[in-house]
XYZ file of C-alpha atoms in Angstrom:
324
model
C 0.000 0.000 0.000
C 1.477 3.341 -0.986
C 1.759 6.276 1.374
C -0.640 8.214 -0.855
C -3.224 5.442 -0.717
C -2.774 5.141 3.041
C -3.301 8.892 3.491
C -6.381 8.788 1.269
C -7.902 5.938 3.258
C -7.065 7.612 6.550
C -8.616 10.801 5.274
C -11.768 8.938 4.275
C -11.865 7.261 7.681
C -11.498 10.609 9.431
C -14.320 12.081 7.372
C -16.578 9.140 8.150
C -15.678 9.404 11.823
C -16.514 13.097 11.886
C -19.824 12.577 10.132
C -20.794 9.277 11.741
C -23.130 10.867 14.357
C -25.263 12.193 11.523
C -24.988 8.946 9.551
C -26.064 6.919 12.585
C -28.736 9.415 13.656
C -31.369 8.496 14.607
C -31.087 4.987 15.972
C -33.856 5.210 18.584
C -37.217 6.995 19.083
C -37.391 10.811 19.161
C -39.799 13.203 20.837
C -41.287 16.615 20.111
C -42.133 18.573 23.249
C -45.229 20.768 22.939
C -45.501 23.473 25.572
C -49.291 23.411 25.474
C -52.253 21.150 26.222
C -53.554 18.547 23.773
C -56.122 19.903 21.333
C -54.555 23.307 20.711
C -52.832 24.526 17.556
C -49.334 23.735 18.846
C -50.325 20.167 19.682
C -52.111 19.709 16.343
C -49.115 20.949 14.331
C -46.705 18.858 16.426
C -48.684 15.671 15.844
C -49.252 16.456 12.163
C -45.479 16.758 11.702
C -44.583 13.776 13.895
C -46.429 11.300 11.656
C -44.527 11.920 8.390
C -41.323 12.661 10.332
C -41.513 9.109 11.680
C -41.575 7.777 8.139
C -38.718 10.021 6.981
C -36.405 9.298 9.925
C -37.269 5.607 10.240
C -37.809 5.939 14.002
C -40.944 6.714 16.045
C -41.459 10.412 16.778
C -43.783 10.969 19.739
C -45.337 14.192 21.034
C -45.010 15.019 24.720
C -47.226 17.786 26.147
C -45.676 19.931 28.896
C -48.156 22.768 29.444
C -47.807 25.835 31.641
C -46.348 29.341 31.920
C -47.194 30.353 28.364
C -45.309 27.393 26.957
C -42.378 28.045 29.283
C -42.636 24.716 31.109
C -42.193 22.796 27.869
C -39.483 25.154 26.645
C -37.470 24.685 29.831
C -37.810 20.885 29.652
C -36.563 20.929 26.072
C -33.726 23.333 26.851
C -32.483 21.009 29.606
C -32.608 17.883 27.423
C -29.470 16.268 26.053
C -28.241 18.114 22.932
C -28.298 15.012 20.757
C -31.246 15.686 18.446
C -33.557 13.164 20.093
C -35.535 15.913 21.847
C -37.138 18.603 19.701
C -39.316 21.515 20.779
C -42.242 22.968 18.845
C -41.750 26.591 19.752
C -44.118 29.393 18.857
C -43.792 33.149 18.663
C -44.869 33.315 22.334
C -42.153 31.007 23.691
C -39.353 32.184 21.406
C -39.999 35.928 20.986
C -42.589 37.253 23.459
C -41.904 35.460 26.769
C -38.436 37.069 27.129
C -40.157 40.451 26.888
C -42.942 39.793 29.396
C -41.497 37.440 32.047
C -39.232 39.114 34.578
C -37.500 35.871 35.576
C -37.693 33.600 32.562
C -35.970 30.296 33.330
C -34.715 29.801 29.770
C -33.206 31.995 27.050
C -34.659 31.306 23.571
C -31.467 32.367 21.795
C -28.895 30.909 24.191
C -30.646 27.620 24.997
C -31.969 26.566 21.579
C -30.692 25.867 18.094
C -33.252 26.624 15.363
C -34.135 23.811 12.953
C -36.962 25.058 10.717
C -40.069 27.163 10.655
C -43.045 24.805 10.334
C -46.295 26.750 9.889
C -48.043 30.091 10.258
C -51.621 30.237 11.526
C -53.951 33.274 11.425
C -56.270 34.230 14.271
C -60.035 34.747 14.344
C -62.174 36.634 16.862
C -64.969 34.534 18.368
C -67.831 35.234 20.760
C -69.299 32.496 22.945
C -72.872 31.740 24.028
C -72.582 33.976 27.102
C -73.131 37.002 24.849
C -75.823 36.099 22.280
C -76.332 39.789 21.507
C -72.816 40.047 20.025
C -73.462 39.013 16.443
C -70.613 40.883 14.740
C -67.451 42.823 15.538
C -69.320 46.124 15.810
C -71.557 44.497 18.423
C -68.474 43.403 20.381
C -67.098 46.947 20.448
C -70.484 48.388 21.405
C -70.889 45.897 24.276
C -67.400 46.674 25.566
C -68.051 50.413 25.526
C -71.449 50.117 27.223
C -69.935 48.485 30.313
C -66.160 49.058 30.550
C -64.377 46.037 32.058
C -67.475 43.807 32.060
C -66.745 42.006 28.788
C -64.120 39.285 29.296
C -61.654 37.768 26.854
C -59.664 34.580 27.276
C -56.097 33.694 26.343
C -53.494 31.011 27.037
C -51.476 33.271 29.298
C -50.461 36.798 30.205
C -48.393 38.194 27.355
C -49.446 35.467 24.905
C -50.299 36.325 21.317
C -53.978 35.794 22.154
C -53.638 38.313 25.007
C -51.742 40.842 22.891
C -54.234 40.496 20.042
C -57.201 41.475 22.188
C -55.245 44.093 24.099
C -54.463 45.747 20.785
C -58.084 45.390 19.609
C -59.287 47.050 22.812
C -56.765 49.832 22.387
C -57.780 50.474 18.771
C -61.483 50.432 19.709
C -60.885 52.603 22.813
C -62.685 49.998 24.898
C -61.874 48.258 28.186
C -62.132 44.458 28.500
C -61.256 42.019 31.285
C -58.434 39.586 30.524
C -58.831 36.016 31.838
C -55.709 33.877 31.233
C -55.696 30.059 31.127
C -52.964 27.409 30.981
C -53.423 26.713 27.280
C -55.452 27.302 24.130
C -57.751 24.321 24.598
C -58.825 25.229 28.183
C -59.402 28.848 27.123
C -61.560 27.781 24.183
C -63.507 25.439 26.452
C -64.120 28.357 28.812
C -65.549 30.434 25.953
C -67.829 27.569 24.886
C -68.940 27.073 28.510
C -69.855 30.776 28.905
C -67.128 31.344 31.487
C -65.452 33.880 29.172
C -67.164 36.041 26.563
C -64.758 36.382 23.630
C -61.306 35.302 22.462
C -58.753 35.512 19.661
C -58.419 31.881 18.531
C -56.299 30.194 15.836
C -58.519 29.978 12.765
C -58.843 26.184 12.798
C -60.113 26.234 16.369
C -62.531 29.049 15.544
C -63.950 27.103 12.606
C -64.434 24.003 14.756
C -66.192 26.002 17.480
C -68.507 27.678 14.957
C -69.257 24.367 13.209
C -70.283 22.804 16.529
C -72.361 25.831 17.549
C -70.077 26.673 20.467
C -69.126 30.156 19.245
C -69.673 32.725 16.502
C -66.813 33.966 14.341
C -66.841 37.765 14.219
C -63.713 38.507 12.182
C -60.322 37.166 11.124
C -57.051 38.905 12.013
C -55.347 38.160 8.716
C -54.336 40.192 5.644
C -57.201 38.721 3.604
C -60.269 36.559 4.113
C -59.657 32.875 4.753
C -60.907 29.994 2.634
C -61.679 28.154 5.876
C -63.900 31.033 7.132
C -65.042 32.770 3.937
C -67.893 34.744 5.525
C -65.727 36.328 8.221
C -64.439 39.821 7.376
C -60.887 40.850 8.199
C -60.336 43.394 10.934
C -58.811 45.659 8.299
C -62.136 45.603 6.444
C -63.729 46.737 9.700
C -61.331 49.612 10.250
C -58.865 47.989 12.675
C -55.389 47.821 11.131
C -54.223 44.650 12.844
C -52.758 41.397 11.519
C -51.595 38.884 14.096
C -51.235 35.124 14.277
C -49.026 32.259 15.366
C -45.910 30.779 13.879
C -44.790 27.312 14.883
C -41.160 26.255 14.559
C -38.922 23.318 15.369
C -35.951 23.727 17.721
C -33.418 21.482 19.461
C -31.310 22.179 22.554
C -28.273 24.398 22.029
C -24.993 22.580 21.316
C -26.744 19.923 19.246
C -24.189 18.932 16.578
C -24.630 20.952 13.347
C -24.742 17.731 11.302
C -27.711 16.523 13.380
C -29.459 19.908 13.006
C -28.948 19.667 9.251
C -30.359 16.120 9.229
C -33.453 17.222 11.142
C -33.927 20.258 8.901
C -33.850 18.072 5.797
C -36.198 15.543 7.422
C -38.644 18.253 8.528
C -38.707 19.751 5.037
C -39.473 16.346 3.539
C -42.136 15.627 6.179
C -43.853 18.949 5.432
C -44.362 17.808 1.839
C -46.432 14.809 2.988
C -50.132 14.881 1.952
C -51.190 14.124 5.537
C -49.360 17.200 6.815
C -50.860 19.423 4.121
C -54.346 18.119 4.943
C -53.895 18.802 8.649
C -52.687 22.336 7.910
C -55.743 23.061 5.771
C -58.005 22.295 8.747
C -56.176 25.044 10.661
C -56.015 27.583 7.795
C -52.275 27.153 8.333
C -49.563 27.645 5.753
C -46.638 25.183 5.784
C -43.433 27.235 6.045
C -40.234 25.174 5.756
C -37.109 27.278 6.228
C -33.398 27.170 6.898
C -32.187 27.400 10.503
C -30.711 30.807 9.674
C -34.014 32.163 8.366
C -35.800 30.967 11.502
C -33.201 32.656 13.716
C -33.711 35.922 11.822
C -37.515 35.636 12.111
C -37.193 35.117 15.861
C -35.004 38.213 16.229
C -37.275 40.418 14.129
C -40.426 39.241 15.914
C -38.856 39.931 19.298
C -38.100 43.489 18.206
C -41.598 44.023 16.789
C -43.408 42.620 19.820
C -41.115 44.554 22.139
C -42.750 47.755 20.936
C -46.220 46.354 21.678
C -45.325 44.887 25.086
C -43.735 48.134 26.250
C -46.677 50.182 24.987
C -49.160 47.944 26.842
C -46.847 47.607 29.880
C -47.348 43.817 30.156
C -45.187 41.976 32.671
C -45.300 38.571 34.374
C -43.398 37.718 37.577
C -41.780 34.427 36.531
C -41.793 31.223 34.522
């Protein structure tokens, strides 16, 4: 064997050794941590992605719900997991961009503790009214009711400082009306409270709003999107009604910081392939969601820009939470 051949083989061996974690990954089941209760948009997107991701990666991908503190409980659990790619986190704009602005003592740092993998989906909001207020038949009726009795009309959310909270806080500000905020531990419990007449109104991801309206548990008053939605064609946009507001959720896949770049790249490629699956597309249509595969770098930039944009809103509304 010549020296040149020996060096070539050694070089090949070194390259294989350096890349072997990615080549061997994954060799056991993986999990996606959702920071919210089952039944909400984050859980639905997580499970919709887990199914085709299982097929792409050749290993089971299970969803683990860790609800609480505006998604902070799940985020902290994911941040503390081993940085080996076997634990992923389905972050949202709340956990990755807003919580650092609203929580005084946040137990995790979205930029320091996570490595971005890919954006997954964007979901518009809709404004719904529950059976507790049968007189509210449209958005104008909501504003009129709020102005007649300041502070008497209640709106639900999945936490102080959440996108659902900020959406209605901004609506109230634009309408010069006062409403009572009632936070819950997740989207599903808040929606249940609206349906059970414990809370009057709420900003809900469009898929949840459509399901509530279809079952007769709520009325859709408007959508908070740039244009009308195919899922809710009769609902006007807030812009049509004179309120210049567009707000919704984005869902994105993260892994703990210090996960090897080769593993991040493998998961990014797998997530992109999984998002092309017909089952994922079908699940997104039920939520009026748009699949949004991205590079890790593009997701990191989105997170930074959203934090800056929401910082203006949080400071203007003076929203703070003691800890998470």
